Coordinates of C-alpha atoms in Angstrom, one line a residue:
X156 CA -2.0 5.0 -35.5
X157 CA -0.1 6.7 -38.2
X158 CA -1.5 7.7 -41.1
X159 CA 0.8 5.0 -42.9
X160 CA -1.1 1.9 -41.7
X161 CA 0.8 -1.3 -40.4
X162 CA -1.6 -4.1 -42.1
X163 CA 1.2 -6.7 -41.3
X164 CA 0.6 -6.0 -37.4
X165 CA -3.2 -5.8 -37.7
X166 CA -3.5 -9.3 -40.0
X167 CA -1.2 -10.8 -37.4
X168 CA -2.9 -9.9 -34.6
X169 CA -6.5 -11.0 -36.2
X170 CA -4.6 -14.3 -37.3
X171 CA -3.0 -14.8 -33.4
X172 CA -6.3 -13.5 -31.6
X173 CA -9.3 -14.7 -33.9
X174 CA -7.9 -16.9 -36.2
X175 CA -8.7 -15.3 -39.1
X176 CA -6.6 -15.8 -42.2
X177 CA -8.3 -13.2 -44.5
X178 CA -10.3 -10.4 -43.5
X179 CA -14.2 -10.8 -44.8
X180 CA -15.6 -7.8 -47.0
X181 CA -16.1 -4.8 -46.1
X182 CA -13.8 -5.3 -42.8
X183 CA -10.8 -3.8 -44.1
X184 CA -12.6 -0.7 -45.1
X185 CA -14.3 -0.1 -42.1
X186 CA -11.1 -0.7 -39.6
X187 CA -8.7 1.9 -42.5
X188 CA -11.4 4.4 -41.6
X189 CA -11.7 4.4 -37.8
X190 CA -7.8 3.5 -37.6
X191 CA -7.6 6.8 -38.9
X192 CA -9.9 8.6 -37.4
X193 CA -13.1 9.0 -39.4
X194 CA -16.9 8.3 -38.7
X195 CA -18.0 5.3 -40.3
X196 CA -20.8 3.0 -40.8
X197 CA -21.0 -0.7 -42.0
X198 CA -24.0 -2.6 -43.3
X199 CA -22.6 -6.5 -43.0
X200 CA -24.7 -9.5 -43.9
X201 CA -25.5 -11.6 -40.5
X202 CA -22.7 -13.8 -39.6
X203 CA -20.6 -11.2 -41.6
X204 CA -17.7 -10.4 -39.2
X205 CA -19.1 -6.7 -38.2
X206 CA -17.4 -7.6 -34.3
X207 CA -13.9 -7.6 -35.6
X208 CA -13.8 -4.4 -37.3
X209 CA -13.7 -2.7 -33.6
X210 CA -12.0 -5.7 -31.5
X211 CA -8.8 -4.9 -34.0
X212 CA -8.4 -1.6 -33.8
X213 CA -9.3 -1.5 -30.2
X214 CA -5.7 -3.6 -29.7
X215 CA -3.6 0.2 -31.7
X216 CA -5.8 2.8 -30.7
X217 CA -4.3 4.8 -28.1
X218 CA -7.8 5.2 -25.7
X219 CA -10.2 2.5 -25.0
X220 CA -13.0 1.7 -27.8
X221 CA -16.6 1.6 -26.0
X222 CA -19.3 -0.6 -27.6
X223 CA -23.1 0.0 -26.8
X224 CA -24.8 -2.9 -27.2
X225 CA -28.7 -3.3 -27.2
X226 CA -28.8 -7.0 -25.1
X227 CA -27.1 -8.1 -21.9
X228 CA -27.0 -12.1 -23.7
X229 CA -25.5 -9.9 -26.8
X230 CA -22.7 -8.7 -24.7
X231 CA -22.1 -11.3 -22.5
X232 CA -21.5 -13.1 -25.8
X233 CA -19.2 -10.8 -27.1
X234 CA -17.2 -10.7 -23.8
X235 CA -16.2 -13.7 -23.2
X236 CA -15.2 -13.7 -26.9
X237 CA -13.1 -10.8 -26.4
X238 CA -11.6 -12.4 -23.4
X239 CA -11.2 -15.4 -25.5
X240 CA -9.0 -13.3 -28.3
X241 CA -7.0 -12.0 -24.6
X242 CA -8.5 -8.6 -25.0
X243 CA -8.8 -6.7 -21.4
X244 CA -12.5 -6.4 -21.5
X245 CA -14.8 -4.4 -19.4
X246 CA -18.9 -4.6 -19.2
X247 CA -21.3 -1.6 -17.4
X248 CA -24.5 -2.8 -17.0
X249 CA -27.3 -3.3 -14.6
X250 CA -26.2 -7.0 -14.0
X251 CA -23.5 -5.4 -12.0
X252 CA -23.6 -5.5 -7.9
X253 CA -22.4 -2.2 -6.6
X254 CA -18.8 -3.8 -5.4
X255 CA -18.5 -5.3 -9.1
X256 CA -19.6 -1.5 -10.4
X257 CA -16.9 0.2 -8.6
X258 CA -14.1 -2.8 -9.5
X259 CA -15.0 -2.3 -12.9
X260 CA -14.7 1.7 -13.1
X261 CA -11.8 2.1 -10.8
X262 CA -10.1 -0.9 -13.4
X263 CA -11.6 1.3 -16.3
X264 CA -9.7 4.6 -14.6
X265 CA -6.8 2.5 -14.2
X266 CA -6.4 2.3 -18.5
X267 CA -6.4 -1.4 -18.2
X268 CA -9.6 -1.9 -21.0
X269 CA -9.4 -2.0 -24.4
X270 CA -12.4 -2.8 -25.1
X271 CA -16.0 -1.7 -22.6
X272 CA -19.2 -2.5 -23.0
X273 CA -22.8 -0.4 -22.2
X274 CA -26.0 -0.3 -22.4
X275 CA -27.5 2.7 -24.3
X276 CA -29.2 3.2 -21.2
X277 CA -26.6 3.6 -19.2
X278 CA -25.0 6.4 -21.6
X279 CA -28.5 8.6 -20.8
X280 CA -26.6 9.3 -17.4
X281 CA -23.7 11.9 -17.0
X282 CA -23.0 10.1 -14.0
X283 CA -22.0 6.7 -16.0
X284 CA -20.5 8.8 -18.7
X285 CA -17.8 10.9 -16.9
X286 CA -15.7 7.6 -15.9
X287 CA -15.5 6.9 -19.6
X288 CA -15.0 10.2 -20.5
X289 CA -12.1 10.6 -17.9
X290 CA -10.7 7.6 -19.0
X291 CA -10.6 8.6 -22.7
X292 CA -11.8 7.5 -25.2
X293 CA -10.7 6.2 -29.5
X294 CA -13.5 5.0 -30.8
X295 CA -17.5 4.7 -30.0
X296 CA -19.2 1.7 -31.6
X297 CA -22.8 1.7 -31.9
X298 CA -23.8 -2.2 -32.5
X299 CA -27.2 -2.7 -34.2
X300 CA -27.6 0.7 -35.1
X301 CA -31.0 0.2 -36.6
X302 CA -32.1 0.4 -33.2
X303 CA -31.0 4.1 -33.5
X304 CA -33.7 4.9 -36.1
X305 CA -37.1 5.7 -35.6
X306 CA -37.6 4.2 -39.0
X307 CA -36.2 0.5 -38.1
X308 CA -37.4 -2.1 -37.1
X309 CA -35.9 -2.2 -33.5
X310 CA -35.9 1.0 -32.6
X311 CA -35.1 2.0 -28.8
X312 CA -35.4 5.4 -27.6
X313 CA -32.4 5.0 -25.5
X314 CA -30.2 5.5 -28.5
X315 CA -31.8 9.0 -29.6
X316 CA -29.7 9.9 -26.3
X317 CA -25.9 8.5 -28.2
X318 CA -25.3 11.7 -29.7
X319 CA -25.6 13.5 -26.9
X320 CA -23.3 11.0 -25.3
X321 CA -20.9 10.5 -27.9
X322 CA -20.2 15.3 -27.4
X323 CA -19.8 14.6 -23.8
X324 CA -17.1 11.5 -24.4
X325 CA -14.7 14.4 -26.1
X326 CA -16.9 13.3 -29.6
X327 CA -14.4 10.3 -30.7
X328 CA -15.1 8.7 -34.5
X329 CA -18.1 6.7 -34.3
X330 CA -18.6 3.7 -35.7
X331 CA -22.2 2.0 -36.5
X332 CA -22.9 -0.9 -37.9
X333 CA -26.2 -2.9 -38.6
X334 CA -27.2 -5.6 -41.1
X335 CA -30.6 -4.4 -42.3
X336 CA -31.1 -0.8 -43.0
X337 CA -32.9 0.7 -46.3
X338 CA -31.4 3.9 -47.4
X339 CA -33.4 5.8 -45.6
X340 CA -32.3 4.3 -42.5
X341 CA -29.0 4.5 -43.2
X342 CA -30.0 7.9 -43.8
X343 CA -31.5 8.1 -40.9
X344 CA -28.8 6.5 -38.1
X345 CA -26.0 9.3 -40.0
X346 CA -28.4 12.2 -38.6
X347 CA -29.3 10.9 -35.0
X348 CA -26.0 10.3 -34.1
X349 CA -24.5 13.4 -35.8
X350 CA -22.1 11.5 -38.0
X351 CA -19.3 13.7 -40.3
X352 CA -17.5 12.5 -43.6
X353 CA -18.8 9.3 -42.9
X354 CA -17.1 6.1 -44.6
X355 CA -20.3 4.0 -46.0
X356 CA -19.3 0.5 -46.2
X357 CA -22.1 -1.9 -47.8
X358 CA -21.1 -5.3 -48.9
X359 CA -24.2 -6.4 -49.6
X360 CA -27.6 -8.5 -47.9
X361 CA -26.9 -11.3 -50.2
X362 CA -26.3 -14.5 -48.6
X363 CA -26.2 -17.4 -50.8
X364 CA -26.3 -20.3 -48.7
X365 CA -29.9 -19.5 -47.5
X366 CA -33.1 -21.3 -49.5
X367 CA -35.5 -18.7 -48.9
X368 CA -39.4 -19.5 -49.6
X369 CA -42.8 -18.5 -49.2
X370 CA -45.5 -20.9 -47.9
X371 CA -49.2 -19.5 -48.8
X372 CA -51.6 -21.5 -46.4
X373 CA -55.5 -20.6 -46.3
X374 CA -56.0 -21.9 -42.8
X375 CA -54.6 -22.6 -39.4
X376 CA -54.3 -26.3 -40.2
X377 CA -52.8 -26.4 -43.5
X378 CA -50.2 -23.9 -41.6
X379 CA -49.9 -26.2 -39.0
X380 CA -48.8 -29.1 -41.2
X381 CA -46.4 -27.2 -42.9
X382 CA -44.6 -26.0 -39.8
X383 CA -44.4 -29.6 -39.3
X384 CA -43.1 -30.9 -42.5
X385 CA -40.5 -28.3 -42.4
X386 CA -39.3 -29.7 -38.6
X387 CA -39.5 -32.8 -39.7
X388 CA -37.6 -32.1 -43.0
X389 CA -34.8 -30.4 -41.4
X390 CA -32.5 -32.2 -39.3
X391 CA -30.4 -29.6 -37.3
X392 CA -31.9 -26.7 -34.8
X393 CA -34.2 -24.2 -35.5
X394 CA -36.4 -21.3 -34.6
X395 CA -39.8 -20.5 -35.3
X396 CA -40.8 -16.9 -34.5
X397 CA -44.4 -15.5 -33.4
X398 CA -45.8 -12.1 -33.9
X399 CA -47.8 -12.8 -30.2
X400 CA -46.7 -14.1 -26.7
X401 CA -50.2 -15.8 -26.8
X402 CA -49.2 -18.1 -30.2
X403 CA -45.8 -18.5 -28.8
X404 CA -47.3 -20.5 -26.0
X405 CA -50.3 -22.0 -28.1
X406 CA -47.8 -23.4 -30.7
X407 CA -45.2 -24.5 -28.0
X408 CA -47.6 -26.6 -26.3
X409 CA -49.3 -27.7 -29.7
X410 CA -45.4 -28.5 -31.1
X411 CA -44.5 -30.8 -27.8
X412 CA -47.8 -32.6 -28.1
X413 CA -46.8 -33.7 -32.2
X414 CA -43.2 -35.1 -30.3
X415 CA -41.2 -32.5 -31.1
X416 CA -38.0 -31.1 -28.8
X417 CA -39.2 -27.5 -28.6
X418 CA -38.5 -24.5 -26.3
X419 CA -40.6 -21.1 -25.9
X420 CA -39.1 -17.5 -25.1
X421 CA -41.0 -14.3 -24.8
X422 CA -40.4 -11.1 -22.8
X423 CA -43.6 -12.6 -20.3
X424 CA -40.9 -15.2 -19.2
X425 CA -39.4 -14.9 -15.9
X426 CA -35.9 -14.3 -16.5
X427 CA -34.5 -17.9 -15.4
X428 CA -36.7 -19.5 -17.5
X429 CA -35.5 -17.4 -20.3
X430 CA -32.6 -18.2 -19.5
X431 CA -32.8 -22.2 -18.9
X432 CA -34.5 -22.2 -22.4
X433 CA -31.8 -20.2 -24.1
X434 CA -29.0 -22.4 -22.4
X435 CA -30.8 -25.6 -23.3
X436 CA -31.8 -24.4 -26.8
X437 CA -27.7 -23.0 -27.6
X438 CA -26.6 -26.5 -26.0
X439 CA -28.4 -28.6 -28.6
X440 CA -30.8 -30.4 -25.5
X441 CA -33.6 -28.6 -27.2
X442 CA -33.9 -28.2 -31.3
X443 CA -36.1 -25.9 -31.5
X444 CA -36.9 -22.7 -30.3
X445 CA -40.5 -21.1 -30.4
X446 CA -40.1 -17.4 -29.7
X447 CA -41.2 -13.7 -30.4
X448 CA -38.7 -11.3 -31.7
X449 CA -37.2 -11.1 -27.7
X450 CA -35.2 -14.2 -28.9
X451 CA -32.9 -12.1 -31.0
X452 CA -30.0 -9.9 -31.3
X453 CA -28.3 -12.2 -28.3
X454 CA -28.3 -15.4 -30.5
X455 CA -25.2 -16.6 -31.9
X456 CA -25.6 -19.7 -32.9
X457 CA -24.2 -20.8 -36.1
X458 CA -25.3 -23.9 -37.1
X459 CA -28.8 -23.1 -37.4
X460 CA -30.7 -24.8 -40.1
X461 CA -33.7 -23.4 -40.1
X462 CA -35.8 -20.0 -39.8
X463 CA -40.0 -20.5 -39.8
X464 CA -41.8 -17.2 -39.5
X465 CA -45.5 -18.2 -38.4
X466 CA -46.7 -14.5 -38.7
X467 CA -44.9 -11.9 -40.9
X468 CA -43.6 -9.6 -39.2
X469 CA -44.4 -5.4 -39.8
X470 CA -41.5 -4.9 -42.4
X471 CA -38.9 -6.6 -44.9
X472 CA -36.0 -5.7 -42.5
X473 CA -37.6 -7.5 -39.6
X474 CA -38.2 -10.7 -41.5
X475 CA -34.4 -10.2 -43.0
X476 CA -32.7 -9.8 -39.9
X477 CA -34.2 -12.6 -38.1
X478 CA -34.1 -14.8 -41.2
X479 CA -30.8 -13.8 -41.1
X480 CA -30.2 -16.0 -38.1
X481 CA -29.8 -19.2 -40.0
X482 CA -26.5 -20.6 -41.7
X483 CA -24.1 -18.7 -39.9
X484 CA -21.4 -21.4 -40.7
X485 CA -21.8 -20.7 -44.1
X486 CA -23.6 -24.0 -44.7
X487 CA -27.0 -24.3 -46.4
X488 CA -29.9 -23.7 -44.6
X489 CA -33.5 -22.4 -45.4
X490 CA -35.7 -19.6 -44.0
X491 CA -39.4 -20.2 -45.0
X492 CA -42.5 -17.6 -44.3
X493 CA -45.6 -19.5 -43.6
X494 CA -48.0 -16.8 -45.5
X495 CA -52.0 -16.2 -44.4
X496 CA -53.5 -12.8 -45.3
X497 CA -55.3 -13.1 -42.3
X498 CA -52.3 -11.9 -40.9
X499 CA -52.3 -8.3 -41.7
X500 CA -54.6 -8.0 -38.5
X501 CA -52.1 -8.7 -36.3
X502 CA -49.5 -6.2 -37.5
X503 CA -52.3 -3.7 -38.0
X504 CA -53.1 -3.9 -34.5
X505 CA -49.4 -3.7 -33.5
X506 CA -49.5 -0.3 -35.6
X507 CA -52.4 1.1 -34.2
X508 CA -51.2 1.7 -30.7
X509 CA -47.3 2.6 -31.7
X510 CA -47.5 6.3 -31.8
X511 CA -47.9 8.6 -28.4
X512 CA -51.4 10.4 -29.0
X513 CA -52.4 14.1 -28.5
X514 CA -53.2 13.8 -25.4
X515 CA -50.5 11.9 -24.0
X516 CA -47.4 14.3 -25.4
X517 CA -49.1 17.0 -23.2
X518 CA -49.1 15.0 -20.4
X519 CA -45.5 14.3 -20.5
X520 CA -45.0 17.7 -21.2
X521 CA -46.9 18.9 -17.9
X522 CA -45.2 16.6 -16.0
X523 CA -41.9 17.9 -16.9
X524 CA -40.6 20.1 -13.6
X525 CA -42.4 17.6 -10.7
X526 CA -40.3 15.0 -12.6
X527 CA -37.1 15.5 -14.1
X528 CA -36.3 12.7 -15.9
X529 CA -38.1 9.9 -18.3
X530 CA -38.6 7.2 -15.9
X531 CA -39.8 9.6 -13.1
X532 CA -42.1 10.8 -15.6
X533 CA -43.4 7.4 -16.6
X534 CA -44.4 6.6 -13.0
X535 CA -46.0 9.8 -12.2
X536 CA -48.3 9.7 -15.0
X537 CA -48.5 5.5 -14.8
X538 CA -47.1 5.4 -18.6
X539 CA -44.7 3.1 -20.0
X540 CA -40.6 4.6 -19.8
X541 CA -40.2 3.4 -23.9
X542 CA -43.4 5.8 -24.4
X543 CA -42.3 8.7 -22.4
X544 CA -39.0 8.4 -24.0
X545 CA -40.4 8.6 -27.7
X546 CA -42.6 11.5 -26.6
X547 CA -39.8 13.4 -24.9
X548 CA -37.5 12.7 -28.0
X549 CA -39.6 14.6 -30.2
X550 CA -40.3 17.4 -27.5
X551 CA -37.0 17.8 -27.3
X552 CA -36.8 17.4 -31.4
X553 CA -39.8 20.5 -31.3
X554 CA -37.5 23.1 -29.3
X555 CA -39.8 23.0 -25.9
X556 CA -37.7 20.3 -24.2
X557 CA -33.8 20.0 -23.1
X558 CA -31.6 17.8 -21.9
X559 CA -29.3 19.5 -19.1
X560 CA -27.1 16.4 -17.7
X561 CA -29.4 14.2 -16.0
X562 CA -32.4 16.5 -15.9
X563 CA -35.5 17.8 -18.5
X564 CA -36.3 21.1 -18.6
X565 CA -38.8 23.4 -20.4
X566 CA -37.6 25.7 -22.9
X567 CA -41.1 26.7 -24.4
X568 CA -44.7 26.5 -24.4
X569 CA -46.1 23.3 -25.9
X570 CA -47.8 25.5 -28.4
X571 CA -50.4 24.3 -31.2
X572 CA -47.6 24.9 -33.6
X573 CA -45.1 22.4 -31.5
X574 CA -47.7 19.8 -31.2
X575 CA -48.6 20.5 -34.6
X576 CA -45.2 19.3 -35.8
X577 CA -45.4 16.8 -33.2
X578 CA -48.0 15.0 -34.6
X579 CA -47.1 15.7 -38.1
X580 CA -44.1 13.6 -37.9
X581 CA -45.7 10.6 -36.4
X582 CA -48.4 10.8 -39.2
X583 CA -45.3 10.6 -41.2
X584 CA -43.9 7.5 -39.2
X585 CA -47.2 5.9 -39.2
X586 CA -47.6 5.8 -43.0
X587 CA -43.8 5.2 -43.9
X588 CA -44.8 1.5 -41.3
X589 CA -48.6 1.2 -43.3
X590 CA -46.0 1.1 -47.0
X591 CA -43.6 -1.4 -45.5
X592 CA -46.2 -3.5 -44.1
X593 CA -47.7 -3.5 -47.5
X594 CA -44.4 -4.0 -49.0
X595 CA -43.2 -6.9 -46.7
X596 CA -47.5 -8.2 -48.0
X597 CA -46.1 -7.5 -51.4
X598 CA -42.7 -9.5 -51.4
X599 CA -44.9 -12.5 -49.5
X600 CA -47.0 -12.6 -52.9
X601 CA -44.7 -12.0 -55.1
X602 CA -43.6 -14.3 -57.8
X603 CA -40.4 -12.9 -58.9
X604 CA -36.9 -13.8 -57.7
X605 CA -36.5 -13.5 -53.7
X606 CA -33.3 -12.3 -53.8
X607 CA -33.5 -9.6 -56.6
X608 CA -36.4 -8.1 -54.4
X609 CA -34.0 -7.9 -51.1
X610 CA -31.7 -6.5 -52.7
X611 CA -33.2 -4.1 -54.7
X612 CA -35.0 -3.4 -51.4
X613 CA -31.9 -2.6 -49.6
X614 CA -30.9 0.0 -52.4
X615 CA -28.8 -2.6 -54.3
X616 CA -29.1 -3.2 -58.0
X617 CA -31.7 -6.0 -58.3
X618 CA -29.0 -8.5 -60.3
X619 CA -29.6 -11.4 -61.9
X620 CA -32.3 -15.0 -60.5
X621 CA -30.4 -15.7 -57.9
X622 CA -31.9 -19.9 -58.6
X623 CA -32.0 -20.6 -54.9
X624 CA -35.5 -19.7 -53.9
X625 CA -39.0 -21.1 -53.9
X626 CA -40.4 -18.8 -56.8
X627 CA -36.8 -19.3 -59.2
X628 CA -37.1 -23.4 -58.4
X629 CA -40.4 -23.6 -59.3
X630 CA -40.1 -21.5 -62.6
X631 CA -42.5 -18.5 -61.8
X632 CA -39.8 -15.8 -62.4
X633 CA -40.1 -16.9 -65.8
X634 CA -44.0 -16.0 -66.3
X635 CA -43.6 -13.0 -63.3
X636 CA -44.1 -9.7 -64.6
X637 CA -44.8 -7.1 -62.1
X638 CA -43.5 -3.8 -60.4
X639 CA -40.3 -4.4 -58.1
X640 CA -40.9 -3.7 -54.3
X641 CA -39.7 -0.3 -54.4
X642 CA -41.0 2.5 -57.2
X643 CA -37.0 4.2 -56.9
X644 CA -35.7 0.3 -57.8
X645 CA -32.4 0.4 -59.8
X646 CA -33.1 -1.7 -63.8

């Protein structure tokens, strides 16, 4: 587009497509920047539009816009949305057959996208790049961009690779967008991806139509009979998310035995049982949903009532962004954290075997030359691929590893002082996960305002009792006097 931007056409066309009337916040800002060709990164409450601010511009811009997307459900979704808006629409992923593969990239070649979707995964190949890259490309959107950090909460190694990615696609503007990220995530997603003059658009993690509460419960029993009064309490669907696959299955059978319409979803699943389940819980035949974290990114239901946490999870962002599930329509619902110190073990245990030992970087790094890339690495040495792809990152990070197209190759001894900065790092990583696990302990006991904690959390200024939470209905912010969640917090 011109540097003199034609808001008439784009309002029209969001009114035509999307029936939107008035553009949400932050969704002006964000499309004026990549219209006009600049990097930029959006942080949008849940439910808070961040799929429009590439859909529009990917009906002016002259090339196609690619989205990566972490979730095949997640970009189903936002196909047949985009298809619904009659946006030409294109998806790459492994769900592909090798006819459908080559329709879609000879359709792709043709110029007849505006919009196509990827994997992350599938942007680690040259092969799967040069297509796109031939084809020409406006914009790259990087959806849930937390995942690109090693310091969120979702972080997949697949994205370390975007940058690379993004230089062989011609380097168009980038634009990320998340709804949880700190500062120094934000910080964080700018560097890996190798953002320039980038356009910051925050509106904010407030969102006032949630009831957000703390249960404290001393026992398995007492936290059983508040999962239940909640359920019972609430009338439209919900979700009640595990820390384990083992408690997702306990609870589920524990939950159909009290009478209650309940589903299960965890990665252990076959596939068309995940599936039935999601289908059945999206179509209203089942109300509730008991699930690990896997039931996530991919869920895009709005009229979701209600948000139990059984476990809390390893951070404040993870609880936020699934929390964040509820309410999408705007209407009230509640999000409630059923709170046992007994917990703590859990996530402990979690962080205990995150981080790639001594032992297991050299290995990767021996294998390197009888296998060229991650997986082949991963099944020489019997490892998992995500492992050998964190390890590899931060050889590659430590000047001994390269990327050349679809290939690793050595650049340098593994030395003491490589592995030394090696393991340095993930010290680092390790602790910065200890402090928000102690954090996420911290806002779980806290009696000040809920909201004045996320947001000073999320580097916003604390504000005023927000009146819609457990500790500001029950009066305790009145008598709380105690340090804010972060030492940096703003007054």
């Amino acid at each position: 587009m011109t540097k003199q931007l034609d808001w008439t056409a784009l309002e029209r066309e969001a009114a035509r497509r999307f029936g939107v009337r008035k553009f949400r916040p932050g969704q002006r800002e964000l499309m004026e920047a990549v219209l006009r060709g600049r990097d930029a990164l959006g942080m949008l409450p849940t439910g808070g539009g961040k799929s429009l601010t590439y859909q529009i511009p990917a009906l002016f811009l002259p090339r196609a816009v690619v989205v990566v997307s972490p979730l095949l459900s997640l970009m189903q979704d936002q196909e047949e949305k985009a298809e619904a808006a009659r946006i030409e629409v294109a998806k790459l992923d492994s769900t592909l057959s090798t006819s459908e593969e080559r329709g879609a990239v000879e359709e792709i070649a043709s110029g007849a996208n505006d919009l196509i979707y990827v994997t992350p995964e599938r942007l680690e190949n040259p092969d799967h790049v040069a297509p796109l890259r031939e084809r020409g490309v406006s914009l790259l959107v990087v959806d849930e961009a937390h995942c690109v950090s090693q310091w969120g909460h979702d972080f997949r190694p697949a994205y370390l690779a975007l940058a690379d990615a993004a230089r062989a696609l011609g380097r168009p503007p980038i634009l990320a967008l998340t709804a949880t990220a700190t500062p120094e995530v934000i910080e964080d997603i700018v560097r890996q991806l190798g953002m320039k003059d980038v356009e910051i658009v925050h509106t904010g993690v407030d969102r006032p139509n949630l009831f957000i509460e703390v249960r404290r419960t001393v026992n398995r029993a007492m936290k059983e009979q508040a999962l239940l009064e909640r359920l019972r309490r609430e009338d439209g669907p919900g979700i009640v998310y595990c820390a384990t696959v083992r408690k997702v299955d306990e609870l589920h059978r524990w939950l159909r035995a009290q009478g209650v319409e309940v589903g299960r979803y965890h990665g252990q699943l076959a596939a068309p049982e995940r599936e039935e389940m999601q289908r059945r819980f999206m179509s209203g035949e089942l109300r509730v949903m008991v699930a690990t974290n896997a039931f996530g990114l991919g869920i895009d239901k709005p009229d979701i009532r209600l948000v139990v946490h059984w476990n809390f999870p390893g951070s404040v962002e993870a609880w936020y962004q699934e929390a964040g599930r509820a309410g999408r329509d705007g209407n009230p619902a509640r999000v409630t954290l059923l709170y046992r110190l007994e917990d703590k073990r859990i996530q402990s245990y979690f962080l205990g075997g995150k981080y790639p030992s001594r032992e297991e970087s050299q290995t990767v790094f021996r294998a390197v030359g009888a296998a060229k890339s991650a997986k082949a690495i991963a099944e020489a040495i019997e490892l998992g691929e995500k492992r050998v792809k964190v390890i590899v990152a931060q050889l590659v990070g430590a000047g001994v590893l390269e990327r050349r197209g679809r290939s690793l190759v050595r650049t340098a001894e593994l030395d003491a002082e490589a592995l030394a900065r090696m393991l340095t790092a993930w010290e680092e990583r390790q602790t910065g996960d200890r402090e928000r696990l102690q954090t996420m302990m911290r806002f779980a006991q806290s009696a000040l305002c809920r909201r004045r904690l996320l947001r000073e959390y999320f580097g916003e200024e604390r504000g005023e009792d927000c009146g819609n939470c457990d500790n500001c209905r029950s009066g305790l912010t009145r008598l709380a006097s105690e340090r804010p969640l972060r030492d940096d917090a703003s007054p």
